[in-house]
Short mmCIF file of C-alpha atoms and ligand atoms in Angstrom, two decimals:
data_model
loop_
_atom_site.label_atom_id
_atom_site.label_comp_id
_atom_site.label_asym_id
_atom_site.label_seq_id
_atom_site.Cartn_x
_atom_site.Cartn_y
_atom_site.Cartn_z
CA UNK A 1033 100.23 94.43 79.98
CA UNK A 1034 99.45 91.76 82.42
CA UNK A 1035 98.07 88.69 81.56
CA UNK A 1036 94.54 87.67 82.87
CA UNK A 1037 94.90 85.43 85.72
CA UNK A 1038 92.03 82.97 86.40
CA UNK A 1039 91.67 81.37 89.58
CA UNK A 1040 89.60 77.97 90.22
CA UNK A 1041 88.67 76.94 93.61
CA UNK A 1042 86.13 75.16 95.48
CA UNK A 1043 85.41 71.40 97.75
CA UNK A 1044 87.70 68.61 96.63
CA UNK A 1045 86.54 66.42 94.25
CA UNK A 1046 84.07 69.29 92.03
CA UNK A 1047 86.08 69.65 89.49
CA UNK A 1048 88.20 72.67 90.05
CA UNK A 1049 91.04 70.83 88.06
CA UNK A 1050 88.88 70.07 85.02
CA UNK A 1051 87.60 73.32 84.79
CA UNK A 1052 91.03 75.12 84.68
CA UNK A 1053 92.05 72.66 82.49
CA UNK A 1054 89.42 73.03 80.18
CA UNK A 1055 89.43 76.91 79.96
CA UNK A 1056 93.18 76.79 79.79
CA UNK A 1057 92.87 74.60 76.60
CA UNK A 1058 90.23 76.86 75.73
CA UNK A 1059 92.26 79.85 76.12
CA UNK A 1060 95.08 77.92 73.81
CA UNK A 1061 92.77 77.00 71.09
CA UNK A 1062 91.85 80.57 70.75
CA UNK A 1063 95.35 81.20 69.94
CA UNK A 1064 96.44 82.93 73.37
CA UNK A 1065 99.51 81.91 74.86
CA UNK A 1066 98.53 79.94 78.00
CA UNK A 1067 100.08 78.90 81.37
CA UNK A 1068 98.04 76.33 83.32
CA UNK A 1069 99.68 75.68 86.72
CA UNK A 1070 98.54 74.50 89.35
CA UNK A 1071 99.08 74.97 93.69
CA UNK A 1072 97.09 71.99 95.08
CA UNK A 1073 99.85 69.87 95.84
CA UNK A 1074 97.92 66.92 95.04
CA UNK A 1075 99.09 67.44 90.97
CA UNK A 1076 96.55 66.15 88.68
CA UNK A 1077 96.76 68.70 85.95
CA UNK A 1078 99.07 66.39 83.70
CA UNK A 1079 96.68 63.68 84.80
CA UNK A 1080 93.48 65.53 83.30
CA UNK A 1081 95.55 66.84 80.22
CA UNK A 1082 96.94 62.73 79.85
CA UNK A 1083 100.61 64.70 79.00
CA UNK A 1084 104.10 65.21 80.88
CA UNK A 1085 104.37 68.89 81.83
CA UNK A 1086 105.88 71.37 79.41
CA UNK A 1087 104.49 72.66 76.16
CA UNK A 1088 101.15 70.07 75.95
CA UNK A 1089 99.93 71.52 72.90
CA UNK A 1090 100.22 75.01 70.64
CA UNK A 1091 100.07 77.58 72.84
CA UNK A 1092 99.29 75.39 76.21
CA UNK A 1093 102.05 75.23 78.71
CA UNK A 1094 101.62 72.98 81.75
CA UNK A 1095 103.72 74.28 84.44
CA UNK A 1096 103.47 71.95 87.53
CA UNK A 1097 105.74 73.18 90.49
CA UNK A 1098 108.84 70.96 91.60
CA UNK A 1099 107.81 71.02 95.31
CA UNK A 1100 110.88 69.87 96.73
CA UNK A 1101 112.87 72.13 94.65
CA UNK A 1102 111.28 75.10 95.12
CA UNK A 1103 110.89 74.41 99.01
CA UNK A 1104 114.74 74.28 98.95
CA UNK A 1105 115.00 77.03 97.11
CA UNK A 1106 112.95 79.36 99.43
CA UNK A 1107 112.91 77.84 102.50
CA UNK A 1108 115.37 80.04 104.06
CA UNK A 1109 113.25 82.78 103.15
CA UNK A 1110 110.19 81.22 104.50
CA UNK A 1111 111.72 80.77 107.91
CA UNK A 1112 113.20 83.68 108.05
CA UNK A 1113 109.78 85.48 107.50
CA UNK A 1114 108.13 83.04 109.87
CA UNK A 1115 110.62 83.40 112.40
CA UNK A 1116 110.30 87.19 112.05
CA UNK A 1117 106.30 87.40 112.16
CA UNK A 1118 106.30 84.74 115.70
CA UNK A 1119 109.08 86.83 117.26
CA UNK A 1120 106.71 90.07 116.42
CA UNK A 1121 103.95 87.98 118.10
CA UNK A 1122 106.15 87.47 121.26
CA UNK A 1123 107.23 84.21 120.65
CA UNK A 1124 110.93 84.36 120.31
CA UNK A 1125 111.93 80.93 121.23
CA UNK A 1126 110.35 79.53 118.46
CA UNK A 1127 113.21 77.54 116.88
CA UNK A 1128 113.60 76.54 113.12
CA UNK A 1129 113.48 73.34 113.55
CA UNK A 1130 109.74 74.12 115.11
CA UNK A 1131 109.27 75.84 111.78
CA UNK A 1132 109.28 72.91 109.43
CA UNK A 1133 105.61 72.79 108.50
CA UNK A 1134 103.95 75.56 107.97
CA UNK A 1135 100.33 75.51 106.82
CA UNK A 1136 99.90 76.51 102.90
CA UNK A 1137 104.08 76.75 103.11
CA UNK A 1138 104.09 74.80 99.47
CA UNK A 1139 101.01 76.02 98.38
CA UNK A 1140 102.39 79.90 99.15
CA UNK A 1141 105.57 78.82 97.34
CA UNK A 1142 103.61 78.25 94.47
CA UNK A 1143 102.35 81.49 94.00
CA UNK A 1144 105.61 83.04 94.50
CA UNK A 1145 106.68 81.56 91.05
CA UNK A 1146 103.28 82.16 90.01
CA UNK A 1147 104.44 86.18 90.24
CA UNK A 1148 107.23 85.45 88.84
CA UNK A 1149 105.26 84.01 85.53
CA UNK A 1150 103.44 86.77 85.50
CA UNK A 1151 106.23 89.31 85.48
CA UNK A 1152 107.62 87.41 82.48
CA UNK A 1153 105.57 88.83 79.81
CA UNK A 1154 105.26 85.20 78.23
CA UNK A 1155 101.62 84.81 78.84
CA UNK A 1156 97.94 86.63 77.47
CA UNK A 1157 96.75 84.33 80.28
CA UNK A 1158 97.77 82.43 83.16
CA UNK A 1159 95.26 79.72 84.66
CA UNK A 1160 95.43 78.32 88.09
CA UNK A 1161 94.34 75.34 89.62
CA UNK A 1162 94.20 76.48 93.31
CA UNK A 1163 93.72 74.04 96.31
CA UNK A 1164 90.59 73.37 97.92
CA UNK A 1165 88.42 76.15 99.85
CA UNK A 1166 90.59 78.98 99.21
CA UNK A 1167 92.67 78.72 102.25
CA UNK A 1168 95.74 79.93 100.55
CA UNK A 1169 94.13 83.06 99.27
CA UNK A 1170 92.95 83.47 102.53
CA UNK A 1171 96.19 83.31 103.89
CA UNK A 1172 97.84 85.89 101.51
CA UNK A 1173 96.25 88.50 103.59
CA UNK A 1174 98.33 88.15 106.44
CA UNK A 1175 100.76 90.35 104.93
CA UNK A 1176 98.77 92.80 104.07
CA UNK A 1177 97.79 93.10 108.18
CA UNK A 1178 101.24 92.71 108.76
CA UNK A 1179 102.59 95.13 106.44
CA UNK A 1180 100.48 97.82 107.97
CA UNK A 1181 101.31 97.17 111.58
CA UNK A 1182 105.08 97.16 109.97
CA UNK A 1183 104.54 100.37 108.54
CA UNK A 1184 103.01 102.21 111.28
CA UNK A 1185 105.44 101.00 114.09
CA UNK A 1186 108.44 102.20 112.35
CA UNK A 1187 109.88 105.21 111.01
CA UNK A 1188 110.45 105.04 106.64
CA UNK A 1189 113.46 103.33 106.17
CA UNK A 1190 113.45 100.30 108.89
CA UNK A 1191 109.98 99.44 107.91
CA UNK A 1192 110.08 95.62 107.29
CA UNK A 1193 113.20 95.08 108.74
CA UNK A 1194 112.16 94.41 112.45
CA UNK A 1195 109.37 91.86 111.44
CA UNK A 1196 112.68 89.66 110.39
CA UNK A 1197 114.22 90.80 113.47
CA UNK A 1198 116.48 87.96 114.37
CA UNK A 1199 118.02 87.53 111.01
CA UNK A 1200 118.00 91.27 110.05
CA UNK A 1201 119.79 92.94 113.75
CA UNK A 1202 123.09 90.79 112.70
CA UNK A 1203 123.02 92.51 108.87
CA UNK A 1204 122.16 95.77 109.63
CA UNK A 1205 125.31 96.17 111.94
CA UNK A 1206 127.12 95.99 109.04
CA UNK A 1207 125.84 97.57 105.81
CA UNK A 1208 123.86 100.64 105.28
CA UNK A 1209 120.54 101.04 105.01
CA UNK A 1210 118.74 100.36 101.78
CA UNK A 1211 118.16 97.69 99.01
CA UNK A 1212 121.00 95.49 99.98
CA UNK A 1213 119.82 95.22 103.46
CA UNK A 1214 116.57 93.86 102.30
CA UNK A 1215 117.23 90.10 104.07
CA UNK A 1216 115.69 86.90 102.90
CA UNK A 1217 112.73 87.14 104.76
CA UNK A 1218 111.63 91.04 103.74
CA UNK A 1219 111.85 89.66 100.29
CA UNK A 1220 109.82 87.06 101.18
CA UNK A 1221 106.84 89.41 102.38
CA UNK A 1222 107.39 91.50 99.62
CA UNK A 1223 106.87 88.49 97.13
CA UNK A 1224 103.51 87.59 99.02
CA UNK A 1225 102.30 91.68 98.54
CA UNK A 1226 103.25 91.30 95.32
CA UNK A 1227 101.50 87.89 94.32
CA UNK A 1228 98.59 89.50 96.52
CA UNK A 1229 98.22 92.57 94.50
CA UNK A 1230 98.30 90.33 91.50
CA UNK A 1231 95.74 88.25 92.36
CA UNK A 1232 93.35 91.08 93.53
CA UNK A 1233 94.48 93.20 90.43
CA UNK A 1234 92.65 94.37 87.92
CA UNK A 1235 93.37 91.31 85.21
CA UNK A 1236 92.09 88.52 87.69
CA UNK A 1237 89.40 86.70 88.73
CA UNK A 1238 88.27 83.68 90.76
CA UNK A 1239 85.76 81.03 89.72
CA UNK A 1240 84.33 79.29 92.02
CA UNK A 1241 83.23 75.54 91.16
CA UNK A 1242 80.51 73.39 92.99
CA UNK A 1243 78.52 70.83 92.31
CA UNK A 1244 74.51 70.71 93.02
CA UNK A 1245 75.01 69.69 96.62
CA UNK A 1246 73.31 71.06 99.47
CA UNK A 1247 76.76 70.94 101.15
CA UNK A 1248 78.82 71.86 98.59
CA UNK A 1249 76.52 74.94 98.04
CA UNK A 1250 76.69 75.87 101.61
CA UNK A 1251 80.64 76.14 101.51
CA UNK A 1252 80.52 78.07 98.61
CA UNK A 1253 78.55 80.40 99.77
CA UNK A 1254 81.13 81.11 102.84
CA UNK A 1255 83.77 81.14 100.26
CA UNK A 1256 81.83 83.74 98.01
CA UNK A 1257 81.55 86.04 100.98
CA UNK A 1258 85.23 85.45 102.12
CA UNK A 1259 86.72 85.89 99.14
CA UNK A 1260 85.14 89.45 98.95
CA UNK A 1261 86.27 89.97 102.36
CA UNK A 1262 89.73 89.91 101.28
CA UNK A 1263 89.45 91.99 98.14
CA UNK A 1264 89.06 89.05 95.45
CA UNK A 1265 87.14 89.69 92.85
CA UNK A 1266 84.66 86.44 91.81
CA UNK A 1267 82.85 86.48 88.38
CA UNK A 1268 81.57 83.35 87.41
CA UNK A 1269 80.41 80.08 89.15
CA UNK A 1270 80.56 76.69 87.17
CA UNK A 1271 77.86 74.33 88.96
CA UNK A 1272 79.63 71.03 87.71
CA UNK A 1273 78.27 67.46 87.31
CA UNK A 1274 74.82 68.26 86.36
CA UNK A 1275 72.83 65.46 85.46
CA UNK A 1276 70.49 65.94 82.29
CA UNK A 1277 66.76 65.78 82.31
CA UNK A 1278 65.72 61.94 80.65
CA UNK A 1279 65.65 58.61 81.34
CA UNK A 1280 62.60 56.71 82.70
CA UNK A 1281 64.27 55.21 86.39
CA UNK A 1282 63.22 56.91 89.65
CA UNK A 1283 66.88 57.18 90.78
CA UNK A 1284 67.85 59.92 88.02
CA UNK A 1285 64.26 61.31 88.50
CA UNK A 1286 65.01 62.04 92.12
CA UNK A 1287 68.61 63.19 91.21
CA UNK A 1288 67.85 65.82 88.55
CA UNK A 1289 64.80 66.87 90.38
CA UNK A 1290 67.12 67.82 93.74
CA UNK A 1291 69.71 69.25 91.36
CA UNK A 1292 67.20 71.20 89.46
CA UNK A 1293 66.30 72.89 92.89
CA UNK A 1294 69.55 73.20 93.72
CA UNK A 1295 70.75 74.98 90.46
CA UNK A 1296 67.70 77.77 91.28
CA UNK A 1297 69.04 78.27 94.68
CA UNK A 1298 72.67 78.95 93.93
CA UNK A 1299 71.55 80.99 90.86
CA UNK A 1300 69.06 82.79 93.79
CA UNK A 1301 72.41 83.09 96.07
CA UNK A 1302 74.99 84.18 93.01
CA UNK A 1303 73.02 86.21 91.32
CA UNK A 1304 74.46 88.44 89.71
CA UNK A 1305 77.02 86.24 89.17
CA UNK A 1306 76.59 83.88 86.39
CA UNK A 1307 76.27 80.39 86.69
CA UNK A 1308 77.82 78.04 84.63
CA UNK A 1309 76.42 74.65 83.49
CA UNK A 1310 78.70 71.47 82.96
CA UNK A 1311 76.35 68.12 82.38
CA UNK A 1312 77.81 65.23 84.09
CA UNK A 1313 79.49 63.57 81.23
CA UNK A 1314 79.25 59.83 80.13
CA UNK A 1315 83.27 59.57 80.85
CA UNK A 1316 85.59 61.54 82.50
CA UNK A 1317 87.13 64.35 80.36
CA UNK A 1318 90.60 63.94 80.08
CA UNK A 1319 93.43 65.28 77.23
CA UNK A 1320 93.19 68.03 75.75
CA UNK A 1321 90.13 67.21 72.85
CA UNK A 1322 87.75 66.10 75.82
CA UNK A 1323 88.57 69.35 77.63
CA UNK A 1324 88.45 71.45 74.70
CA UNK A 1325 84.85 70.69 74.37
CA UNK A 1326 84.12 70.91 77.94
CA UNK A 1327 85.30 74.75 77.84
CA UNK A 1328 82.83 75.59 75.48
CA UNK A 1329 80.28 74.09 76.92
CA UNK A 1330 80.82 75.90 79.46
CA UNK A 1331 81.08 79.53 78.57
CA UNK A 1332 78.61 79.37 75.79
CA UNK A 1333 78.50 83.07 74.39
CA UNK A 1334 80.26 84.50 76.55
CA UNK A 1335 84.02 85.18 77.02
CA UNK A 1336 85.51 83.94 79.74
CA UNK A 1337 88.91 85.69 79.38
CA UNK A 1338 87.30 89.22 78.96
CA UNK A 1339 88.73 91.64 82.15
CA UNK A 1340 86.68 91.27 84.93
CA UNK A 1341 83.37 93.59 84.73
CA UNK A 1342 82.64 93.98 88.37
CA UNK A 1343 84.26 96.69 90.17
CA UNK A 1344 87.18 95.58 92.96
CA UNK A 1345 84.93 94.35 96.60
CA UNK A 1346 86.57 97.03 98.40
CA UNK A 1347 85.71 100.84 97.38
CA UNK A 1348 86.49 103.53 99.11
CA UNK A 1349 85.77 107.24 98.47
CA UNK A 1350 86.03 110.65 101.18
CA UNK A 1351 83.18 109.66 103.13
CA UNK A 1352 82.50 106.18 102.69
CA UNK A 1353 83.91 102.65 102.61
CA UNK A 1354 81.88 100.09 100.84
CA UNK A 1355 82.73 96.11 101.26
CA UNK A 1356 80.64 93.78 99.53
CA UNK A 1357 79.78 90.91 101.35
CA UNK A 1358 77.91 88.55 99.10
CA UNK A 1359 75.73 86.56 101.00
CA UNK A 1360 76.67 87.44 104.70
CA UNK A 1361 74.37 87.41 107.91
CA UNK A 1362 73.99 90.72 109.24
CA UNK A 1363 74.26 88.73 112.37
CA UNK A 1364 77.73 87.22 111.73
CA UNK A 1365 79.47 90.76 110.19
CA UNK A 1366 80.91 92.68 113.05
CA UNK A 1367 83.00 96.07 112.49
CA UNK A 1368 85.65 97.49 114.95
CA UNK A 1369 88.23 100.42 114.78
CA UNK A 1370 91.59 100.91 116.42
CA UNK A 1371 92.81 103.59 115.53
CA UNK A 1372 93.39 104.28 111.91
CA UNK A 1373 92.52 100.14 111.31
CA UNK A 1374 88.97 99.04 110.53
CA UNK A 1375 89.00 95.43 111.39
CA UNK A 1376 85.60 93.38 109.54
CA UNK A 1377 84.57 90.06 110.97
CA UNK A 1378 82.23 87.91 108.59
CA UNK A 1379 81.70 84.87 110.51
CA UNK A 1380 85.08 83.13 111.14
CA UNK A 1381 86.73 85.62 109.13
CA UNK A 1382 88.81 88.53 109.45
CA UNK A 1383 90.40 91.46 107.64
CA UNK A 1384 92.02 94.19 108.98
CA UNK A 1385 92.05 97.74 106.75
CA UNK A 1386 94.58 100.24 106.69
CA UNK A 1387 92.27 103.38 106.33
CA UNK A 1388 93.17 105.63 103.79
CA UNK A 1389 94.68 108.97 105.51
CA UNK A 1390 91.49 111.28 104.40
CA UNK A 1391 88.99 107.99 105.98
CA UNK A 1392 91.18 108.02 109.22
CA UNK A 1393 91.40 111.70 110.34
CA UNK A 1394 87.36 110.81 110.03
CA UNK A 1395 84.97 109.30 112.72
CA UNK A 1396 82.46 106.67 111.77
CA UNK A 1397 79.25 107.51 111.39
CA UNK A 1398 77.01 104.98 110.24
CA UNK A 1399 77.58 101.23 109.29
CA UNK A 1400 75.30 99.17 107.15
CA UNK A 1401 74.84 95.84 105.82
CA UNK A 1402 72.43 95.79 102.77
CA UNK A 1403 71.92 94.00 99.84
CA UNK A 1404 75.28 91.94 100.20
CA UNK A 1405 77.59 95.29 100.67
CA UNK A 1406 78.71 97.07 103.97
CA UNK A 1407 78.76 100.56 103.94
CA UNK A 1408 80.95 102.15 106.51
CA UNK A 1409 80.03 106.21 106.55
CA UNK A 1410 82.54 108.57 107.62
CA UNK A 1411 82.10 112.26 108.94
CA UNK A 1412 84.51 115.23 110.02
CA UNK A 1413 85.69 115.27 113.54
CA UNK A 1414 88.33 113.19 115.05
CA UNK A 1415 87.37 109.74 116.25
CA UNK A 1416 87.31 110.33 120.22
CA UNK A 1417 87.94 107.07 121.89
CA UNK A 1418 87.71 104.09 119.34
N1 LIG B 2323 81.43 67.03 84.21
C1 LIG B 2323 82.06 65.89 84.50
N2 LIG B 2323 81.59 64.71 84.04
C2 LIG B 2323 82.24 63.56 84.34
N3 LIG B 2323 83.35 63.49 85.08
C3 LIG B 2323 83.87 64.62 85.55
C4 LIG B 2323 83.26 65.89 85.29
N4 LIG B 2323 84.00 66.85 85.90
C5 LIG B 2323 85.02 66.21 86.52
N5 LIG B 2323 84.96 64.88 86.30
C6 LIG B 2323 85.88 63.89 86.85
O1 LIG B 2323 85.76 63.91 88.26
C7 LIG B 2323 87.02 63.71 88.90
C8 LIG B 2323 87.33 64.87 89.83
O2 LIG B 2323 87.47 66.07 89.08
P1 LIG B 2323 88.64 67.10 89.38
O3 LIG B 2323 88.56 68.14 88.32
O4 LIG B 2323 89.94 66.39 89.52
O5 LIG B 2323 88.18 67.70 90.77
P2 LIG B 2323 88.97 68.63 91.82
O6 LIG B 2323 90.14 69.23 91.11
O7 LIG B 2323 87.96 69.66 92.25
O8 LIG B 2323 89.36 67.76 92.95
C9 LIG B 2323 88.02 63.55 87.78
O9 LIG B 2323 88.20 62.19 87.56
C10 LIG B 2323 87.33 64.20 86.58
O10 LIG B 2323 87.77 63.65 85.36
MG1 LIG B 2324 92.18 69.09 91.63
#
């Protein structure tokens, strides 16, 4: 059984680390046994529990990831594989030494052992703490792209290996095709499928935390609608900082009046996602009684480590593909096929789709954007042209 993985994101500074904290101590105080990690680099889990990382109390493990360690301990893999995917791009001369920062490199790491967690069988639930704006989640569907232009330039059997060209020609000389030919940098991309397919599984979720900003709602919108892009499934949003109604001055007047509106817009723009209340406390909540009570505030009746209820954002069936797109423009989403690829633009995003085999012996039909989902329509004949 895998363990439910809850993801936080959101703008720096919401509260994305006090709200995995607090339903990770939530999750322990319920008796389940809980991993709280975290992939912003910027570490203040142990800072918000007040503890050392380790076992922080029954059931709670804090597991903060030794950067440096971990960057030694992959980094040949992580050139390898970026050597490999630049080379594929036509960029050969790329050296290593070129290849010493890497956007997301530490924060990708992270997930890596994150899989690795998961695989254990130690944990009912794992809790993470991801950096801001879902970049890095983002990013994990570059092999997914990749994978499929792997796949389809090369015959079964030399599949990954030319992506990690340079490093793999020198090895496969040698040995015989198979497992122990796998190089660094294959396992690599296999790791990021893996922690991809974990993260988009069935047992996990994303929460996205805001605050009742006009700005703050704005980006969380585009995050809503890119994390669907990219097959994440979202269930809740915790609107964080809320000031409560009282008090006679016209400063908190004007303050809970523009939060008030804001609250009914992002319910309007979630819906039917539900939205989460946290009241701006009189002291920031830190250890693990403070954040206790802040994760029951803030699920109320409802359980927040119950499998997600929504189905996955990406459905397909013979005749139709359906992508939601939570609160995209019809303007902004733009659809293109190449061949048996369907690539969807929302806005500055992109994902590119393997079609299913019965989709891509199909031509497209009909595409519509309604109600937050796209609905791609597919009918018999071959696609003539693209
Ligand atoms: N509801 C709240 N009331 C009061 N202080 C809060 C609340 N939520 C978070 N804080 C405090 O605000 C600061 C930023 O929160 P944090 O969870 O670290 O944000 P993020 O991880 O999104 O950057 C921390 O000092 C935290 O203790
Ligand atoms: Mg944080």
């Amino acid at each position: 059984m895998d363990p439910r993985v809850l993801l936080f994101t959101g703008k720096g500074g919401v509260g994305k680390t006090t709200a995995a904290a607090a339903t990770a101590t939530l999750a322990a105080s319920k008796g389940m046994k809980t991993l709280v990690v975290s992939t912003d680099t910027a570490h203040s889990l142990a800072d918000a529990l007040a503890v050392e990382p380790g076992e922080v109390a029954p059931g709670l493990h804090l597991h903060q990831v030794d950067t440096q360690r971990t960057l030694e301990r992959h980094w040949g893999e992580l050139q390898d594989y970026a050597r490999g995917v630049l080379s594929e791009l036509g960029l050969d001369e790329v050296t290593s030494e070129e290849i010493t920062v890497l956007p997301g490199a530490e924060e990708i790491i992270a997930l890596l052992e994150l899989r690795e967690h998961a695989r254990s069988g130690r944990w009912d639930v794992i809790v993470v703490d991801c950096a801001p704006t879902a970049e890095t989640l983002r990013l994990l569907a570059l092999p997914e792209a990749l994978d499929w232009h792997v796949n389809r330039l090369l015959p079964v059997g030399r599949r990954l290996v030319r992506l990690v060209a340079p490093f793999v020609r020198g090895v496969a000389r040698v040995s015989a095709p198979g497992e122990e030919v796998m190089s660094a940098g294959e396992r690599f991309h296999r790791g990021l499928m893996e922690v991809r397919e974990l993260l988009t599984g069935d047992q996990a979720s994303v929460r996205l935390v805001l605050t009742p900003e006009s700005v703050v709602l704005a980006e969380a919108r585009r995050t809503l609608t890119s994390l669907n892009l990219y097959g994440y499934r979202v269930d809740g949003v915790i609107a964080n900082r809320v000031f409560p109604p009282g008090g006679a001055d016209e400063w908190r007047a004007q303050w809970v009046a523009a939060q008030t509106r804001l609250l009914a817009e992002a319910e309007q723009s979630f819906a039917p996602l539900p939205v989460h209340v946290v009241p701006y406390l009189p002291a920031e909540p830190v250890g693990t009684q403070a954040l206790t009570e802040v994760g029951e505030r803030l699920y109320g009746e409802s359980d927040p480590f119950a499998p997600p209820a929504s189905p996955p954002p990406l459905r397909m069936s013979a005749d139709e593909l359906a992508l939601d797109l939570p609160g995209a423009d019809r303007a902004e989403v733009d659809l293109a096929r190449k061949g048996d690829e369907l690539i969807v633009t929302a806005g500055p995003y992109r994902r590119i789709l393997a079609l299913p085999v019965a989709l891509a012996r199909r031509k497209i039909s009909g595409a519509v954007l309604r109600d937050g989902v796209l609905r791609v329509a597919f009918s018999p004949g071959s696609e003539s042209g693209s």
